[in-house]
Short mmCIF file of C-alpha atoms and ligand atoms in Angstrom, two decimals:
data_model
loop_
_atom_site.label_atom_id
_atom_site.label_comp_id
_atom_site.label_asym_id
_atom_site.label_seq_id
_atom_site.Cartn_x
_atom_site.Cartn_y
_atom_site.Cartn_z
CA UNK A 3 83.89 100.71 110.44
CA UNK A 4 83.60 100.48 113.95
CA UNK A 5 81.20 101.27 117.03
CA UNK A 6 83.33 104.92 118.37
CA UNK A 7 81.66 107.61 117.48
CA UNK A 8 80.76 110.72 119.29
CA UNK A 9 77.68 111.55 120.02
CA UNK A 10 77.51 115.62 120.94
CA UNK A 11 80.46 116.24 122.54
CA UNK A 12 81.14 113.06 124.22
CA UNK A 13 83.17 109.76 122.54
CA UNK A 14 80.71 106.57 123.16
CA UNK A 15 81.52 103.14 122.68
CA UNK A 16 78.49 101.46 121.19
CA UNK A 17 75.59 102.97 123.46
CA UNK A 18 78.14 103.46 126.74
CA UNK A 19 79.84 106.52 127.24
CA UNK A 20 83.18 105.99 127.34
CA UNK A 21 83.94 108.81 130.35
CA UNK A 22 81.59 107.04 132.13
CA UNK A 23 83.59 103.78 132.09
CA UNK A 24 86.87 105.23 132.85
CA UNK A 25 85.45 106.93 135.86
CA UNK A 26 84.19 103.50 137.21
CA UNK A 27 87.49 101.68 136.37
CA UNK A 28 90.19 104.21 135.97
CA UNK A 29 92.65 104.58 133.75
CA UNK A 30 94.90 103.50 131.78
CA UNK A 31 91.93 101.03 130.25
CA UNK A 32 91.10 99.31 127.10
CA UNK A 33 87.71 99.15 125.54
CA UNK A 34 86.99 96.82 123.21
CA UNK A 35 83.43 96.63 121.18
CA UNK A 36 81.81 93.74 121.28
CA UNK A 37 79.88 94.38 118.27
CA UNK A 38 82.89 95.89 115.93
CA UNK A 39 84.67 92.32 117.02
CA UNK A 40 81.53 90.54 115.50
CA UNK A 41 81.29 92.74 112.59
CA UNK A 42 84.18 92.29 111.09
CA UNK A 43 84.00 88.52 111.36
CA UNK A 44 81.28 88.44 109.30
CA UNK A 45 82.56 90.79 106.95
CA UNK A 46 85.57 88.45 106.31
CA UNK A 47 83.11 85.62 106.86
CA UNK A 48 80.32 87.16 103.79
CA UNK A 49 83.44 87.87 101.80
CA UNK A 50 84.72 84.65 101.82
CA UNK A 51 81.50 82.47 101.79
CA UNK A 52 81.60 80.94 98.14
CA UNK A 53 84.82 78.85 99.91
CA UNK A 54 83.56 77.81 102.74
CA UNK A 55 86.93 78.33 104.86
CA UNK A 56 88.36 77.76 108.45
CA UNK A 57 88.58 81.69 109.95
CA UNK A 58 90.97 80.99 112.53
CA UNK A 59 91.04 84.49 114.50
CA UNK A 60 95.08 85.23 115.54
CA UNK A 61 95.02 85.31 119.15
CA UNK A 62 98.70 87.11 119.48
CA UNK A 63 96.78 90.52 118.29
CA UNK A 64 94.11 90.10 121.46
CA UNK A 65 94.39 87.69 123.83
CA UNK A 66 91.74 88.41 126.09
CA UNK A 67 89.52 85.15 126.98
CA UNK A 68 86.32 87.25 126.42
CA UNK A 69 87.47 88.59 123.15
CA UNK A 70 88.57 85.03 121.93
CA UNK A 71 85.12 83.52 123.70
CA UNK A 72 83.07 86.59 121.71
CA UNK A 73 84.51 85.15 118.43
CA UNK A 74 84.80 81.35 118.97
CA UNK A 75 81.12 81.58 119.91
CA UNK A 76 80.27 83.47 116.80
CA UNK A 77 81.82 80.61 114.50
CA UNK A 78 85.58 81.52 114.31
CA UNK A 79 88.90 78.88 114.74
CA UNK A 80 91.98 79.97 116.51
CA UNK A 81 95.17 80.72 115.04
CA UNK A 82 97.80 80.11 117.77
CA UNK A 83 101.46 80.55 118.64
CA UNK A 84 102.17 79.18 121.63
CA UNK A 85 101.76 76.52 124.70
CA UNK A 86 99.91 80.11 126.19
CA UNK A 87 97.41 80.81 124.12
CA UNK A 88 96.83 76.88 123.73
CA UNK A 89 95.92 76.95 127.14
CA UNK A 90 93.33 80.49 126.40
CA UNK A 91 91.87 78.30 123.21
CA UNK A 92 91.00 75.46 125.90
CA UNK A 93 89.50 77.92 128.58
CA UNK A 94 87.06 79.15 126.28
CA UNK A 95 86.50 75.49 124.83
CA UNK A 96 87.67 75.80 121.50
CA UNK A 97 86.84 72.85 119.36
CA UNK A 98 89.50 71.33 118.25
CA UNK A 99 89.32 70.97 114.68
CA UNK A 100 89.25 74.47 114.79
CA UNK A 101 92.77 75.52 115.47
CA UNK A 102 95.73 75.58 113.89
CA UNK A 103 99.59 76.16 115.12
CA UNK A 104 101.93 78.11 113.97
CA UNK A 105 105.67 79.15 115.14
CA UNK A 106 109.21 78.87 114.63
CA UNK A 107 109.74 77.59 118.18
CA UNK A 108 107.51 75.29 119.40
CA UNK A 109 108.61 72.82 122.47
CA UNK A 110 107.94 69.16 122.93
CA UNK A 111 105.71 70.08 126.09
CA UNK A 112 104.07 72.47 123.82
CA UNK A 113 103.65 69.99 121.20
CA UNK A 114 102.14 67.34 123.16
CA UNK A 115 99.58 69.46 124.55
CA UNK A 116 98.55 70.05 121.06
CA UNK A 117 98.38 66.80 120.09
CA UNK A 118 96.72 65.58 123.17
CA UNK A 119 94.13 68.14 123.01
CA UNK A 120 93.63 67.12 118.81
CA UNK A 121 93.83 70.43 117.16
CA UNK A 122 93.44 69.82 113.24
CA UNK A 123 96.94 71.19 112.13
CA UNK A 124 100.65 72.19 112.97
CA UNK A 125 101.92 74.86 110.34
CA UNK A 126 105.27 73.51 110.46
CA UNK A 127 108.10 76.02 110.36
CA UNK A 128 111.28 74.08 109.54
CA UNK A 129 112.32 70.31 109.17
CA UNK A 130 113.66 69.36 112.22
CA UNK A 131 110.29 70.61 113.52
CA UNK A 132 108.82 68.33 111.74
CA UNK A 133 110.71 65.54 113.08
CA UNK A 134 109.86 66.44 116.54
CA UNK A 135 106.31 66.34 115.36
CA UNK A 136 106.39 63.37 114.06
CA UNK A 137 108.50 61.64 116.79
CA UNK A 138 105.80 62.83 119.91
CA UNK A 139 103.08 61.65 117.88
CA UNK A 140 104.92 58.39 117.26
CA UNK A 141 105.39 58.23 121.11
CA UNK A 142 101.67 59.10 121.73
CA UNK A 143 100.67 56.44 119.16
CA UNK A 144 98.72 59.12 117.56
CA UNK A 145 98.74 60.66 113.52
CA UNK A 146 98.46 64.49 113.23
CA UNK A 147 98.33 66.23 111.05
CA UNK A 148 100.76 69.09 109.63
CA UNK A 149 100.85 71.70 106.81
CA UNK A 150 104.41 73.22 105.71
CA UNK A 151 104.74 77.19 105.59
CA UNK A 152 106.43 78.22 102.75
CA UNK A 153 108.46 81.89 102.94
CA UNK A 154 107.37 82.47 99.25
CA UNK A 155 109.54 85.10 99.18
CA UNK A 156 107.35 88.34 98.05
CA UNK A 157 108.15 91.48 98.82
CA UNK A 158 105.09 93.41 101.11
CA UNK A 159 105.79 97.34 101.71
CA UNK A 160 104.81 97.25 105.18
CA UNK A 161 106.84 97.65 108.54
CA UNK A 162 110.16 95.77 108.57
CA UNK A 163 109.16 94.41 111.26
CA UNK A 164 106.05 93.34 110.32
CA UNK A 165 106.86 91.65 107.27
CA UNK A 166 106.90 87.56 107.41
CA UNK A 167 107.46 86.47 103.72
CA UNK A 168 110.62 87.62 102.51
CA UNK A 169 113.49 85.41 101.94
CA UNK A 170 115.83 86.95 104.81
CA UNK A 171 112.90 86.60 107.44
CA UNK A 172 112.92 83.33 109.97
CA UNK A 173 109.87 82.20 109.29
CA UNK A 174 108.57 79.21 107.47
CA UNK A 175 110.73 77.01 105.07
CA UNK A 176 111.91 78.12 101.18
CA UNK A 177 110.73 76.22 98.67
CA UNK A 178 113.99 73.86 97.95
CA UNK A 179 113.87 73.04 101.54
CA UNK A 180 109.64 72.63 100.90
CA UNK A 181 110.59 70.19 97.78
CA UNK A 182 112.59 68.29 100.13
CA UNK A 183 110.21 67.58 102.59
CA UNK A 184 107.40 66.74 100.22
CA UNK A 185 109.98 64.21 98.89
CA UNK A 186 110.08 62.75 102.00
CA UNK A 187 107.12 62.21 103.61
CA UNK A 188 107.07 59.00 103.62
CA UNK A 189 109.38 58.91 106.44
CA UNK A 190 106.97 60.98 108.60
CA UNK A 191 104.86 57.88 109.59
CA UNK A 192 103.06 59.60 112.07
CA UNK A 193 102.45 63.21 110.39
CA UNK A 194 100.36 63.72 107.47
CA UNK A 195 101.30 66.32 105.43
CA UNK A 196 97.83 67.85 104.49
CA UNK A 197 98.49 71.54 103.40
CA UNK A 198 100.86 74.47 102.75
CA UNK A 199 100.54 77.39 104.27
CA UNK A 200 102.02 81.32 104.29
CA UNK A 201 102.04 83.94 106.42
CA UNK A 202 103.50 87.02 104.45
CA UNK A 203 103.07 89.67 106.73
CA UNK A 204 100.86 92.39 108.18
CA UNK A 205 99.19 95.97 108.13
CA UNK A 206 99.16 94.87 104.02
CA UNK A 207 96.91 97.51 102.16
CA UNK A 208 96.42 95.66 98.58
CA UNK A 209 95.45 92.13 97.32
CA UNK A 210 98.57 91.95 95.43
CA UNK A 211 100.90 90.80 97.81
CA UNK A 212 98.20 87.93 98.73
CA UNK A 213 97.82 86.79 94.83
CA UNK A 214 101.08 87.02 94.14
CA UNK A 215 102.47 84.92 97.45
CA UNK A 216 99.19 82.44 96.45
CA UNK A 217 99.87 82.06 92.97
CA UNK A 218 103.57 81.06 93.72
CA UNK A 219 102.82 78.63 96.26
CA UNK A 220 100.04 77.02 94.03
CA UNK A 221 102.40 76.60 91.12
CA UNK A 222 104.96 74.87 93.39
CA UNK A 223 102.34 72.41 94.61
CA UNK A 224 101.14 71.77 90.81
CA UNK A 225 104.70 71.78 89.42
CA UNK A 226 105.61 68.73 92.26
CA UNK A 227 102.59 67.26 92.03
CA UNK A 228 102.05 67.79 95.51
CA UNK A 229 98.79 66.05 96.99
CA UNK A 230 97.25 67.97 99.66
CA UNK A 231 94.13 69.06 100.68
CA UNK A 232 94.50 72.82 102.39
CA UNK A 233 95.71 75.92 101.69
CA UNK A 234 96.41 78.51 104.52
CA UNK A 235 97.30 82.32 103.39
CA UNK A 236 97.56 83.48 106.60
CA UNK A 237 96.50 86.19 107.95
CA UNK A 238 97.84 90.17 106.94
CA UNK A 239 94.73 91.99 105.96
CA UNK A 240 95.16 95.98 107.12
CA UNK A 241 93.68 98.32 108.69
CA UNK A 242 92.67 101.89 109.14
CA UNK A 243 94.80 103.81 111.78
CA UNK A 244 94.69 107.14 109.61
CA UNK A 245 94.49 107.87 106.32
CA UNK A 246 95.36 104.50 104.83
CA UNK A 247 92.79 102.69 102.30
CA UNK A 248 93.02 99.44 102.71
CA UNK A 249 91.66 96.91 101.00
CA UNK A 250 87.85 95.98 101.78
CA UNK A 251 87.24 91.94 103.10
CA UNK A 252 84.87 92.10 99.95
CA UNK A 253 87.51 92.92 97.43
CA UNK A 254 90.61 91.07 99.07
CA UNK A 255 87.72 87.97 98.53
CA UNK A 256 87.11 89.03 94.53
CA UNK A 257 91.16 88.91 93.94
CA UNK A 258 91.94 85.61 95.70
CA UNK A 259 88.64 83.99 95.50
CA UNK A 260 89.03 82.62 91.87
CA UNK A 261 92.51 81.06 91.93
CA UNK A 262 91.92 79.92 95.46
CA UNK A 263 88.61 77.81 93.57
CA UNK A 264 90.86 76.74 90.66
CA UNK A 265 93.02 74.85 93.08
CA UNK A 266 90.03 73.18 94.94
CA UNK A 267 92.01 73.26 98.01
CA UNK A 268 89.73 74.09 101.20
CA UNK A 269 90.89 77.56 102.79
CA UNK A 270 92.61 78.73 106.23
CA UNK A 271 92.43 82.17 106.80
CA UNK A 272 93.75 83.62 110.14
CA UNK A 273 93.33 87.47 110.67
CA UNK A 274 94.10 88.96 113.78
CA UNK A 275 94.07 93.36 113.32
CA UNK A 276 91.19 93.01 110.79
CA UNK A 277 88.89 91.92 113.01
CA UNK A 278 90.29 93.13 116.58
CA UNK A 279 92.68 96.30 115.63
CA UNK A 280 89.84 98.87 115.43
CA UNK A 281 87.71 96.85 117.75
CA UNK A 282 89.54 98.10 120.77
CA UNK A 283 90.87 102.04 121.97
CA UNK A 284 93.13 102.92 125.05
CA UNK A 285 92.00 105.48 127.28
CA UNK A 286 94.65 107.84 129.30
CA UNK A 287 94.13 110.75 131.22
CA UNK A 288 96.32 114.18 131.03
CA UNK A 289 98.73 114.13 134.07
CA UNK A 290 101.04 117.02 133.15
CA UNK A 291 101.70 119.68 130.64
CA UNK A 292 104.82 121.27 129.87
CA UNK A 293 106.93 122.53 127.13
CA UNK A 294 111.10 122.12 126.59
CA UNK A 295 112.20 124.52 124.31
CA UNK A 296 110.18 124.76 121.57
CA UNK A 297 108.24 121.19 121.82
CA UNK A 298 104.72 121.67 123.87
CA UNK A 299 104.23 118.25 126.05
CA UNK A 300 101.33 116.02 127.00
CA UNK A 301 102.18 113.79 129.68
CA UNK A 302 99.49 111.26 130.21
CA UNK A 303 98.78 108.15 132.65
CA UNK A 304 100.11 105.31 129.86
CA UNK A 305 103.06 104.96 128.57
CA UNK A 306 104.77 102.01 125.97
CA UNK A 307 104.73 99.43 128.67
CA UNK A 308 100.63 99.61 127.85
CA UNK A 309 101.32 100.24 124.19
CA UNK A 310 104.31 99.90 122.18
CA UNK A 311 103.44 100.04 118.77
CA UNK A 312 104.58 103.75 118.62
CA UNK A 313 107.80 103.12 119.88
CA UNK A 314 108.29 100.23 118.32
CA UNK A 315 107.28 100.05 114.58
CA UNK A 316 106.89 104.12 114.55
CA UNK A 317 102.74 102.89 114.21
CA UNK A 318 100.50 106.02 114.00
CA UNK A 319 97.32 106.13 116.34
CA UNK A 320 94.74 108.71 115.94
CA UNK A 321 94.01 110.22 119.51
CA UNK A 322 90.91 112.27 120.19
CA UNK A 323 89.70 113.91 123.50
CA UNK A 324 86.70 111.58 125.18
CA UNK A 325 85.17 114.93 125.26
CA UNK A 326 85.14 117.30 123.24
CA UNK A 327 85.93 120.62 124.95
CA UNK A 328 83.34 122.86 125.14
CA UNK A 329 82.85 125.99 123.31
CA UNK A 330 86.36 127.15 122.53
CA UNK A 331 88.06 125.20 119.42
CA UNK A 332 91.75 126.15 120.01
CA UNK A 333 93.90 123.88 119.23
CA UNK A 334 97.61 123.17 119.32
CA UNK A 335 100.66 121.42 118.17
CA UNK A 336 101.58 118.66 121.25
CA UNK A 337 103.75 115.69 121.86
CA UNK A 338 101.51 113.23 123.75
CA UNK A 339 103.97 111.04 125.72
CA UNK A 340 103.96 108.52 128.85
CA UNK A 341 105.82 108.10 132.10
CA UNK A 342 107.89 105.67 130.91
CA UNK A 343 111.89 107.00 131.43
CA UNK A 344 112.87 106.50 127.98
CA UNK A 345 112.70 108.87 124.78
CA UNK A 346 111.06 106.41 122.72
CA UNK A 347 108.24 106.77 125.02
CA UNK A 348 105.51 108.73 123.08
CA UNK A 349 102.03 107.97 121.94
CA UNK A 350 102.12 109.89 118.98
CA UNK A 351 104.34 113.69 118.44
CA UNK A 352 103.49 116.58 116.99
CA UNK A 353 99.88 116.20 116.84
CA UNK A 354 96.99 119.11 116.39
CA UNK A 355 94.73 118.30 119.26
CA UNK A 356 92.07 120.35 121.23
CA UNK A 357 93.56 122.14 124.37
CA UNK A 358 92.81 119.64 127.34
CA UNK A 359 93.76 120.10 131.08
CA UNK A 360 94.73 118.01 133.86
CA UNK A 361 92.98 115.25 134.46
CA UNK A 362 90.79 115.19 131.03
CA UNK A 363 90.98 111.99 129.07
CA UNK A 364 92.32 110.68 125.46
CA UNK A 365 91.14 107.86 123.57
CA UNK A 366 93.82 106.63 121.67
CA UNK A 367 92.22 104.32 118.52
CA UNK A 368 92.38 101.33 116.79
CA UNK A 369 94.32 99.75 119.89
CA UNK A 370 92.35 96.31 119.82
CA UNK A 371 95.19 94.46 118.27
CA UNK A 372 99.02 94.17 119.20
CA UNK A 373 98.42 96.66 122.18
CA UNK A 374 97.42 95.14 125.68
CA UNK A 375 98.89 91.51 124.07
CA UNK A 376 101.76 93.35 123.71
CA UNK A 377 102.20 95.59 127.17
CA UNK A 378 104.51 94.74 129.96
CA UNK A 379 105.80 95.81 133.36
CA UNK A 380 108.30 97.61 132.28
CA UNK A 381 109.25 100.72 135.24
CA UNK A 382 106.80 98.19 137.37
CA UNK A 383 104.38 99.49 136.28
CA UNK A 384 100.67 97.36 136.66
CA UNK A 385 99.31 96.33 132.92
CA UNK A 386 95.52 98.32 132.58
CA UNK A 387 92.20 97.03 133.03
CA UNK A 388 90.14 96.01 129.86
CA UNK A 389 86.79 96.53 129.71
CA UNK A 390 83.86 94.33 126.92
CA UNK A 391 81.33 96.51 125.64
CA UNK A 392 78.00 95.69 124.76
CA UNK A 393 75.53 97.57 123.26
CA UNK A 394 74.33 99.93 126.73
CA UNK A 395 76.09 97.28 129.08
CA UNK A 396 80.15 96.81 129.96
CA UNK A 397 82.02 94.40 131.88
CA UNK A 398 85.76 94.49 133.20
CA UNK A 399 87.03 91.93 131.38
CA UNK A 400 90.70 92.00 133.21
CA UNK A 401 90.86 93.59 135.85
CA UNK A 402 93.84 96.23 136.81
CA UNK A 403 96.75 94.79 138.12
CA UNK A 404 98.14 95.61 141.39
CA UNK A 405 101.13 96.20 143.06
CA UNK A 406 101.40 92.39 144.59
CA UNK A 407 100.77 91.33 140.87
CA UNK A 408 104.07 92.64 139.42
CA UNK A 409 106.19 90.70 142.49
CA UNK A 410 104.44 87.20 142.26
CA UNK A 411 106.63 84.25 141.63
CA UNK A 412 109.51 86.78 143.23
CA UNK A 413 111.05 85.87 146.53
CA UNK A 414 113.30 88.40 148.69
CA UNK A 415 117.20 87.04 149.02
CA UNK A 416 120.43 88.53 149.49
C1 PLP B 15 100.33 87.20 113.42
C2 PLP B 15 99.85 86.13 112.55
C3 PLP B 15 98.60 86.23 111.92
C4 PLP B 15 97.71 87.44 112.03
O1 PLP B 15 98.23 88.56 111.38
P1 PLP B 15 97.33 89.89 111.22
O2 PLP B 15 98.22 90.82 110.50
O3 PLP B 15 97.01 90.36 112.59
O4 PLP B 15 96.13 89.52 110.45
C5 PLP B 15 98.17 85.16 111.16
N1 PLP B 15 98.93 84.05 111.01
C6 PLP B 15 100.14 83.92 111.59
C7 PLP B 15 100.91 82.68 111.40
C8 PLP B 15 100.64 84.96 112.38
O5 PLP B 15 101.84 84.83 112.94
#
């Protein structure tokens, strides 16, 4: 569910129409609903409420201070990956104890920004991050706390690239190496060792993944007699882009909720596309059309330096025309692609669409997660505005960049 619909022949965004926006702030431009944001928090939030957990939003899928503010406000912890977005969890005052770290590389400045700022965990992704840990605290005369993510080894069908819990991936620890830092903990004076935590992947459809990446995990805890107190599952949940059916938040909650209680360990969740993916859409305008050979072309104003998903996991977006054309319903076979000078450069190819001219706009959807986080410069190119709607009201939320943007920090020698 979410807050795009059309209303006549026109695509709103909550009660704003989203033609309206782009003509006040151009384009390319994200629009991100307030309101869907909030939704699916609570969904997840409802779902989940016989637990009681820490929802720690992920703040890689949308970085944006008022999307993270919009959430943190609303209740929700931060999952975070970097010194970065430590610095975005403190701008929109965070609490502490809400926000957990994750991330095979994390630096000793990172580290000790972490610790000085008190956040309630480190998901620890190896051992001799653990020492590192342990030896800033130690300098900083402080405890922190840690939990260990496991790679428990399950196999999700999503995107390659996407996928976090298989045994060939980087991430997290297996569990001989997990046995062998349980066994010594003792020598990490200045790191408790609280939980266990996995992140298997993402864009994952069914519970069964989940239960069966849980249930592992909890028998290796009961089978060492581990003593901890949290469990984190990560985050994962899908979405719909097109025709999948994913899971509900209500039914992922009835599959994991019972073993979860068993173990009376207090949950961590940390969803990032459930609750921002089809919160957000990217609006482009037409530039160009033109066919080669037998292929007929859309070229439009953004290209995979504002969203890479296509190009990069092959990710399917539905795009619709912001308004409907009037009258006539032809439609016809198109390749909707960017500016970008590369082939890989498309938004989606060989799509039915209306017949739109110059200078009409597309709404490309469910672009609220991994899609401005994830744009660039690339062909210098300025990253897009984003916009916050809510209800009949919107505010620019970042504004466009311009040229001087893309050459700061540069200086001119030869
Ligand atoms: C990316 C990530 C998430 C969020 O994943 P979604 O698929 O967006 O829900 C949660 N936890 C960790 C550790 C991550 O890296």
């Amino acid at each position: 569910m979410h807050r795009f619909k059309y209303k006549g022949r026109s695509l709103y965004c909550e009660n704003v129409r989203v033609a309206r926006i782009a003509k006040e702030v151009g384009t390319p431009l994200y629009i991100y609903s307030r309101n869907t944001l909030l939704d699916h928090y609570r969904k997840i939030e409802k779902a989940l409420k016989g637990l009681s957990p820490l929802i720690c939003f992920s703040v890689k899928s949308n970085s944006n201070l008022s999307v993270l503010k919009t959430l943190v406000k609303a209740g929700a912890g931060l999952d975070i990956v970097s010194g970065g977005e430590l610095y975005r969890a403190k701008l929109v005052k965070t609490p502490p104890e809400r926000i957990v770290y994750a991330g095979v590389g994390k630096k000793r400045d990172e580290i000790m920004d972490a610790i000085r700022y008190g956040i309630l965990f480190f998901n620890i992704e190896s051992q001799e991050e653990l020492e590192l840990v342990n030896q800033c605290a130690r300098g900083m005369k402080k405890t922190v706390n840690v939990a260990i993510r496991i790679n428990p080894d399950v196999d999700v069908s999503t995107h390659a690239y996407i996928t976090t819990g298989m045994g060939q991936t980087k991430f997290g620890v297996d569990f001989k190496t997990a046995k062998n830092i349980f066994r010594s903990s003792w020598k990490y004076r200045n790191a408790n060792i609280k939980g266990v935590h996995i992140h298997i992947g993402s864009q994952i459809l069914s519970a069964r993944p989940f239960r069966h990446a849980i249930k592992k995990v909890l028998g290796f805890v009961d089978e060492n007699k581990i003593s901890i107190e949290y469990l984190n599952v990560g985050g994962g949940l899908g979405i719909v882009y097109s025709f999948e059916k994913p899971q509900t938040a209500a039914s992922f909650a009835r599959k994991i909720a019972p073993i979860i209680k068993r173990s009376k360990l207090k949950l961590i969740f940390e969803p990032g596309r459930f609750i921002s993916g089809n919160s957000g859409i990217m609006v482009t305008k037409v530039l160009y059309r033109k066919k080669n050979g037998r292929k007929n072309f859309i070229i439009v104003d953004s290209g995979m330096n504002d969203l890479i998903r296509p190009s990069l996991y092959r990710a399917y977006h539905t795009i619709l025309p912001v308004t409907k054309p009037a009258g006539s319903l032809k439609k016809a076979k198109f390749d909707i692609v960017g500016p970008i000078c590369e082939s890989s450069d498309f938004l989606g190819k060989d799509r039915v669409l209306p017949v739109l001219k110059k200078g009409d706009l597309f709404a490309v959807m469910g672009a609220g997660a991994y899609s401005f986080a994830m744009s660039s410069n690339y062909n210098s190119r300025p990253r897009a505005a984003e916009v916050l709607v809510d209800g009949t009201r919107f505010a620019v939320v970042r504004k466009r960049e311009a040229y001087k943007d893309l050459v700061r920090g540069e200086s001119v020698r030869a």
